[in-house]
Amino acid sequence: GENVEQHPSTLSVQEGDSAVIKCTYSDSASNYFPWYKQELGKGPQLIIDIRSNVGEKKDQRIAVTLNKTAKHFSLHITETQPEDSAVYFCAARGFGNEKLTFGTGTRLTIIP
Amino acid sequence: GAVVSQHPSRVICKSGTSVKIECRSLDFQATTMFWYRQFPKQSLMLMATSNEGSKATYEQGVEKDKFLINHASLTLSTLTVTSAHPEDSSFYICSAVQGARETQYFGPGTRLLVL
């Protein structure tokens, strides 16, 4: 089955700087890669996703890049703000598969 | 985006009792709902996949007789933790999708504490 690795597990960034979180996946058939933000005591919230026919997608301060050859994808947050502090999870889903396989999560702390 | 609700948001129960958690898709019909369990500082662990009108598919190691799942309509799935024990204490989260290969939207979660 699919295996998703996520790094780093914790990340501290000065407010205004950029944050990058990286994930790798094992199943070359995976074709959908969402990113979720989870605040303490809440459910995960989808912040951006990318499909395998696209190499990059951007939504304001958030961007995701996908390298199918290397089987890795990354989340980029620019101009970080204190409200960006949360746990971020990457995930992957294979073709014809309903289930998501999640990474282990990254705890992002924005230092004011 | 689509809205998924869960009820209750938190519940405390005595060991040996059963607890029911509801998951509703508020503004779309969910062909599939998922139930996850999350321990502190850990990732989401899929427990089961639920399709409307059919039996749930449980992940390996998840006891189907302990975690009863019912998906009676396209907007409601329920998870019943039967004969709950302290080790069942956890954060239970549901998610829902509309159609095949669509975005998965999560509920706010239910924190269960078994005394």
mmCIF file of C-alpha atoms in Angstrom:
data_model
loop_
_atom_site.group_PDB
_atom_site.id
_atom_site.type_symbol
_atom_site.label_atom_id
_atom_site.label_comp_id
_atom_site.label_asym_id
_atom_site.label_seq_id
_atom_site.Cartn_x
_atom_site.Cartn_y
_atom_site.Cartn_z
ATOM 1 C CA GLY A 1 0.000 0.000 0.000
ATOM 2 C CA GLU A 2 0.821 3.674 -0.075
ATOM 3 C CA ASN A 3 3.324 5.097 2.395
ATOM 4 C CA VAL A 4 3.672 8.841 2.969
ATOM 5 C CA GLU A 5 6.595 10.365 4.826
ATOM 6 C CA GLN A 6 6.549 13.959 6.033
ATOM 7 C CA HIS A 7 9.350 16.251 7.198
ATOM 8 C CA PRO A 8 10.083 18.040 9.367
ATOM 9 C CA SER A 9 8.010 16.963 12.359
ATOM 10 C CA THR A 10 8.365 20.410 13.920
ATOM 11 C CA LEU A 11 9.177 23.745 12.348
ATOM 12 C CA SER A 12 9.602 27.163 13.911
ATOM 13 C CA VAL A 13 9.625 30.188 11.642
ATOM 14 C CA GLN A 14 9.928 33.898 12.324
ATOM 15 C CA GLU A 15 6.795 35.818 11.449
ATOM 16 C CA GLY A 16 7.006 37.067 7.880
ATOM 17 C CA ASP A 17 9.432 34.370 6.758
ATOM 18 C CA SER A 18 8.535 31.389 4.583
ATOM 19 C CA ALA A 19 7.833 27.833 5.703
ATOM 20 C CA VAL A 20 8.323 24.688 3.629
ATOM 21 C CA ILE A 21 7.029 21.219 4.488
ATOM 22 C CA LYS A 22 7.965 18.222 2.372
ATOM 23 C CA CYS A 23 6.327 14.851 1.756
ATOM 24 C CA THR A 24 7.295 11.796 -0.213
ATOM 25 C CA TYR A 25 5.033 8.987 -1.351
ATOM 26 C CA SER A 26 5.711 5.452 -2.455
ATOM 27 C CA ASP A 27 2.911 4.542 -4.871
ATOM 28 C CA SER A 28 3.561 5.925 -8.343
ATOM 29 C CA ALA A 29 -0.151 5.446 -9.112
ATOM 30 C CA SER A 30 -1.152 8.126 -6.576
ATOM 31 C CA ASN A 31 -2.674 11.081 -8.349
ATOM 32 C CA TYR A 32 -4.204 13.363 -5.724
ATOM 33 C CA PHE A 33 -2.318 15.189 -2.975
ATOM 34 C CA PRO A 34 -4.191 17.378 -0.465
ATOM 35 C CA TRP A 35 -2.795 19.376 2.428
ATOM 36 C CA TYR A 36 -4.733 19.829 5.654
ATOM 37 C CA LYS A 37 -4.302 22.272 8.523
ATOM 38 C CA GLN A 38 -5.379 21.133 11.971
ATOM 39 C CA GLU A 39 -5.706 23.513 14.882
ATOM 40 C CA LEU A 40 -5.754 22.247 18.440
ATOM 41 C CA GLY A 41 -8.950 20.388 19.262
ATOM 42 C CA LYS A 42 -10.399 20.769 15.766
ATOM 43 C CA GLY A 43 -10.823 18.645 12.674
ATOM 44 C CA PRO A 44 -8.451 18.963 9.696
ATOM 45 C CA GLN A 45 -9.240 21.732 7.229
ATOM 46 C CA LEU A 46 -8.305 21.431 3.560
ATOM 47 C CA ILE A 47 -6.038 24.316 2.591
ATOM 48 C CA ILE A 48 -4.851 23.308 -0.867
ATOM 49 C CA ASP A 49 -4.658 20.245 -3.080
ATOM 50 C CA ILE A 50 -2.975 19.251 -6.313
ATOM 51 C CA ARG A 51 -3.588 16.556 -8.892
ATOM 52 C CA SER A 52 -0.915 14.678 -10.768
ATOM 53 C CA ASN A 53 -1.508 16.450 -14.063
ATOM 54 C CA VAL A 54 -0.300 19.723 -12.521
ATOM 55 C CA GLY A 55 3.183 20.602 -11.259
ATOM 56 C CA GLU A 56 2.334 23.604 -9.110
ATOM 57 C CA LYS A 57 -0.702 25.306 -7.635
ATOM 58 C CA LYS A 58 -0.927 28.560 -5.736
ATOM 59 C CA ASP A 59 -3.587 30.185 -3.587
ATOM 60 C CA GLN A 60 -2.527 33.549 -2.152
ATOM 61 C CA ARG A 61 0.242 32.840 0.389
ATOM 62 C CA ILE A 62 0.032 29.069 -0.005
ATOM 63 C CA ALA A 63 1.516 26.994 -2.812
ATOM 64 C CA VAL A 64 2.058 23.309 -3.455
ATOM 65 C CA THR A 65 4.567 21.775 -5.838
ATOM 66 C CA LEU A 66 4.586 18.215 -7.131
ATOM 67 C CA ASN A 67 7.474 16.245 -8.598
ATOM 68 C CA LYS A 68 6.015 13.000 -9.948
ATOM 69 C CA THR A 69 9.353 11.622 -11.029
ATOM 70 C CA ALA A 70 10.834 11.950 -7.566
ATOM 71 C CA LYS A 71 7.475 11.200 -5.920
ATOM 72 C CA HIS A 72 7.530 14.144 -3.609
ATOM 73 C CA PHE A 73 5.392 17.204 -3.023
ATOM 74 C CA SER A 74 5.857 20.278 -0.872
ATOM 75 C CA LEU A 75 3.785 22.932 0.858
ATOM 76 C CA HIS A 76 5.084 26.492 0.773
ATOM 77 C CA ILE A 77 3.679 29.214 3.015
ATOM 78 C CA THR A 78 4.997 32.718 2.416
ATOM 79 C CA GLU A 79 4.749 35.818 4.633
ATOM 80 C CA THR A 80 3.838 33.644 7.598
ATOM 81 C CA GLN A 81 1.495 34.992 10.247
ATOM 82 C CA PRO A 82 0.820 33.856 13.843
ATOM 83 C CA GLU A 83 -2.488 32.321 12.745
ATOM 84 C CA ASP A 84 -0.553 29.946 10.501
ATOM 85 C CA SER A 85 0.603 28.128 13.657
ATOM 86 C CA ALA A 86 -0.978 24.659 13.547
ATOM 87 C CA VAL A 87 -0.272 21.048 12.606
ATOM 88 C CA TYR A 88 -0.131 20.428 8.878
ATOM 89 C CA PHE A 89 -0.761 17.028 7.278
ATOM 90 C CA CYS A 90 -0.020 15.952 3.741
ATOM 91 C CA ALA A 91 -1.887 13.055 2.164
ATOM 92 C CA ALA A 92 -1.926 10.989 -1.001
ATOM 93 C CA ARG A 93 -4.623 9.043 -2.808
ATOM 94 C CA GLY A 94 -4.187 6.494 -5.550
ATOM 95 C CA PHE A 95 -6.146 6.156 -8.748
ATOM 96 C CA GLY A 96 -9.422 4.329 -8.140
ATOM 97 C CA ASN A 97 -8.884 4.445 -4.396
ATOM 98 C CA GLU A 98 -11.165 6.378 -2.079
ATOM 99 C CA LYS A 99 -8.843 6.352 0.910
ATOM 100 C CA LEU A 100 -6.274 8.973 1.812
ATOM 101 C CA THR A 101 -2.924 8.003 3.284
ATOM 102 C CA PHE A 102 -1.688 10.692 5.662
ATOM 103 C CA GLY A 103 1.765 11.837 6.573
ATOM 104 C CA THR A 104 2.802 12.039 10.211
ATOM 105 C CA GLY A 105 2.216 15.768 10.486
ATOM 106 C CA THR A 106 4.317 18.903 10.969
ATOM 107 C CA ARG A 107 3.814 21.192 13.924
ATOM 108 C CA LEU A 108 4.436 24.708 12.615
ATOM 109 C CA THR A 109 5.053 27.499 15.091
ATOM 110 C CA ILE A 110 5.234 31.096 13.918
ATOM 111 C CA ILE A 111 7.369 33.218 16.224
ATOM 112 C CA PRO A 112 6.055 36.807 16.539
ATOM 113 C CA GLY B 1 -16.329 24.518 0.849
ATOM 114 C CA ALA B 2 -18.565 21.704 1.973
ATOM 115 C CA VAL B 3 -19.590 21.536 5.636
ATOM 116 C CA VAL B 4 -19.466 18.414 7.767
ATOM 117 C CA SER B 5 -20.767 18.440 11.333
ATOM 118 C CA GLN B 6 -20.306 16.043 14.229
ATOM 119 C CA HIS B 7 -22.300 15.572 17.387
ATOM 120 C CA PRO B 8 -21.477 15.584 20.191
ATOM 121 C CA SER B 9 -18.273 17.603 20.220
ATOM 122 C CA ARG B 10 -17.193 15.912 23.426
ATOM 123 C CA VAL B 11 -18.546 13.153 25.596
ATOM 124 C CA ILE B 12 -17.590 11.616 28.902
ATOM 125 C CA CYS B 13 -18.942 8.192 29.742
ATOM 126 C CA LYS B 14 -18.462 5.390 32.212
ATOM 127 C CA SER B 15 -16.599 2.235 31.298
ATOM 128 C CA GLY B 16 -18.920 -0.394 29.837
ATOM 129 C CA THR B 17 -21.430 2.005 28.318
ATOM 130 C CA SER B 18 -22.002 2.677 24.621
ATOM 131 C CA VAL B 19 -21.558 6.011 22.907
ATOM 132 C CA LYS B 20 -22.989 7.123 19.561
ATOM 133 C CA ILE B 21 -21.337 9.809 17.438
ATOM 134 C CA GLU B 22 -23.159 11.381 14.501
ATOM 135 C CA CYS B 23 -21.564 12.723 11.330
ATOM 136 C CA ARG B 24 -23.615 14.833 8.941
ATOM 137 C CA SER B 25 -22.876 16.422 5.586
ATOM 138 C CA LEU B 26 -24.851 19.668 5.746
ATOM 139 C CA ASP B 27 -24.829 20.979 2.192
ATOM 140 C CA PHE B 28 -24.063 17.992 0.005
ATOM 141 C CA GLN B 29 -24.880 14.327 -0.366
ATOM 142 C CA ALA B 30 -22.029 12.148 0.771
ATOM 143 C CA THR B 31 -21.635 8.940 -1.143
ATOM 144 C CA THR B 32 -18.843 7.893 1.156
ATOM 145 C CA MET B 33 -17.964 8.769 4.735
ATOM 146 C CA PHE B 34 -14.837 7.861 6.621
ATOM 147 C CA TRP B 35 -14.182 7.459 10.330
ATOM 148 C CA TYR B 36 -10.787 8.252 11.801
ATOM 149 C CA ARG B 37 -9.250 8.046 15.220
ATOM 150 C CA GLN B 38 -6.494 10.370 16.386
ATOM 151 C CA PHE B 39 -4.386 10.051 19.515
ATOM 152 C CA PRO B 40 -2.576 13.092 20.956
ATOM 153 C CA LYS B 41 0.229 14.375 18.749
ATOM 154 C CA GLN B 42 -0.322 11.621 16.204
ATOM 155 C CA SER B 43 -1.643 11.427 12.684
ATOM 156 C CA LEU B 44 -5.120 10.363 11.647
ATOM 157 C CA MET B 45 -5.748 6.629 11.639
ATOM 158 C CA LEU B 46 -8.486 5.412 9.322
ATOM 159 C CA MET B 47 -10.902 3.089 11.090
ATOM 160 C CA ALA B 48 -13.490 2.370 8.418
ATOM 161 C CA THR B 49 -15.036 3.452 5.133
ATOM 162 C CA SER B 50 -18.791 3.783 5.029
ATOM 163 C CA ASN B 51 -20.951 3.814 1.915
ATOM 164 C CA GLU B 52 -24.634 4.677 2.051
ATOM 165 C CA GLY B 53 -26.846 1.624 2.218
ATOM 166 C CA SER B 54 -24.063 -0.928 2.520
ATOM 167 C CA LYS B 55 -21.880 -2.400 5.221
ATOM 168 C CA ALA B 56 -18.829 -0.479 6.301
ATOM 169 C CA THR B 57 -15.364 -1.649 5.344
ATOM 170 C CA TYR B 58 -13.092 -1.787 8.363
ATOM 171 C CA GLU B 59 -9.332 -1.360 8.385
ATOM 172 C CA GLN B 60 -7.172 -4.166 9.630
ATOM 173 C CA GLY B 61 -7.100 -4.339 13.403
ATOM 174 C CA VAL B 62 -10.341 -2.408 13.921
ATOM 175 C CA GLU B 63 -13.023 -4.483 15.666
ATOM 176 C CA LYS B 64 -16.247 -4.155 13.699
ATOM 177 C CA ASP B 65 -18.335 -5.453 16.601
ATOM 178 C CA LYS B 66 -16.919 -2.785 18.897
ATOM 179 C CA PHE B 67 -17.117 0.133 16.482
ATOM 180 C CA LEU B 68 -20.527 -0.119 14.831
ATOM 181 C CA ILE B 69 -21.007 2.083 11.793
ATOM 182 C CA ASN B 70 -24.321 2.874 10.168
ATOM 183 C CA HIS B 71 -24.720 4.968 7.011
ATOM 184 C CA ALA B 72 -28.466 5.083 6.610
ATOM 185 C CA SER B 73 -28.705 8.128 4.385
ATOM 186 C CA LEU B 74 -26.560 10.225 2.073
ATOM 187 C CA THR B 75 -26.149 12.861 4.774
ATOM 188 C CA LEU B 76 -25.748 10.866 7.982
ATOM 189 C CA SER B 77 -23.338 8.268 9.292
ATOM 190 C CA THR B 78 -23.090 7.138 12.901
ATOM 191 C CA LEU B 79 -20.288 5.497 14.858
ATOM 192 C CA THR B 80 -21.227 3.631 18.013
ATOM 193 C CA VAL B 81 -18.473 2.673 20.414
ATOM 194 C CA THR B 82 -19.886 -0.311 22.265
ATOM 195 C CA SER B 83 -18.838 -1.298 25.779
ATOM 196 C CA ALA B 84 -16.377 1.563 25.888
ATOM 197 C CA HIS B 85 -13.192 1.237 27.931
ATOM 198 C CA PRO B 86 -10.609 3.832 28.953
ATOM 199 C CA GLU B 87 -8.327 2.805 26.081
ATOM 200 C CA ASP B 88 -11.076 3.881 23.662
ATOM 201 C CA SER B 89 -10.612 7.456 24.825
ATOM 202 C CA SER B 90 -9.525 9.383 21.767
ATOM 203 C CA PHE B 91 -10.450 12.055 19.223
ATOM 204 C CA TYR B 92 -12.832 10.630 16.618
ATOM 205 C CA ILE B 93 -13.152 12.468 13.320
ATOM 206 C CA CYS B 94 -15.371 11.784 10.349
ATOM 207 C CA SER B 95 -15.000 12.955 6.781
ATOM 208 C CA ALA B 96 -17.234 12.885 3.740
ATOM 209 C CA VAL B 97 -16.864 12.922 -0.019
ATOM 210 C CA GLN B 98 -19.347 13.566 -2.790
ATOM 211 C CA GLY B 99 -18.798 11.201 -5.662
ATOM 212 C CA ALA B 100 -15.751 9.232 -6.575
ATOM 213 C CA ARG B 101 -12.313 10.834 -6.298
ATOM 214 C CA GLU B 102 -13.693 14.058 -4.878
ATOM 215 C CA THR B 103 -12.317 16.206 -2.085
ATOM 216 C CA GLN B 104 -12.579 14.782 1.415
ATOM 217 C CA TYR B 105 -14.041 17.243 3.956
ATOM 218 C CA PHE B 106 -13.618 16.670 7.662
ATOM 219 C CA GLY B 107 -15.898 17.214 10.602
ATOM 220 C CA PRO B 108 -14.776 19.090 13.737
ATOM 221 C CA GLY B 109 -14.171 15.890 15.694
ATOM 222 C CA THR B 110 -15.571 14.328 18.849
ATOM 223 C CA ARG B 111 -13.460 13.937 21.934
ATOM 224 C CA LEU B 112 -14.381 10.802 23.867
ATOM 225 C CA LEU B 113 -13.260 10.273 27.441
ATOM 226 C CA VAL B 114 -14.086 6.942 29.048
ATOM 227 C CA LEU B 115 -13.750 6.866 32.826
#
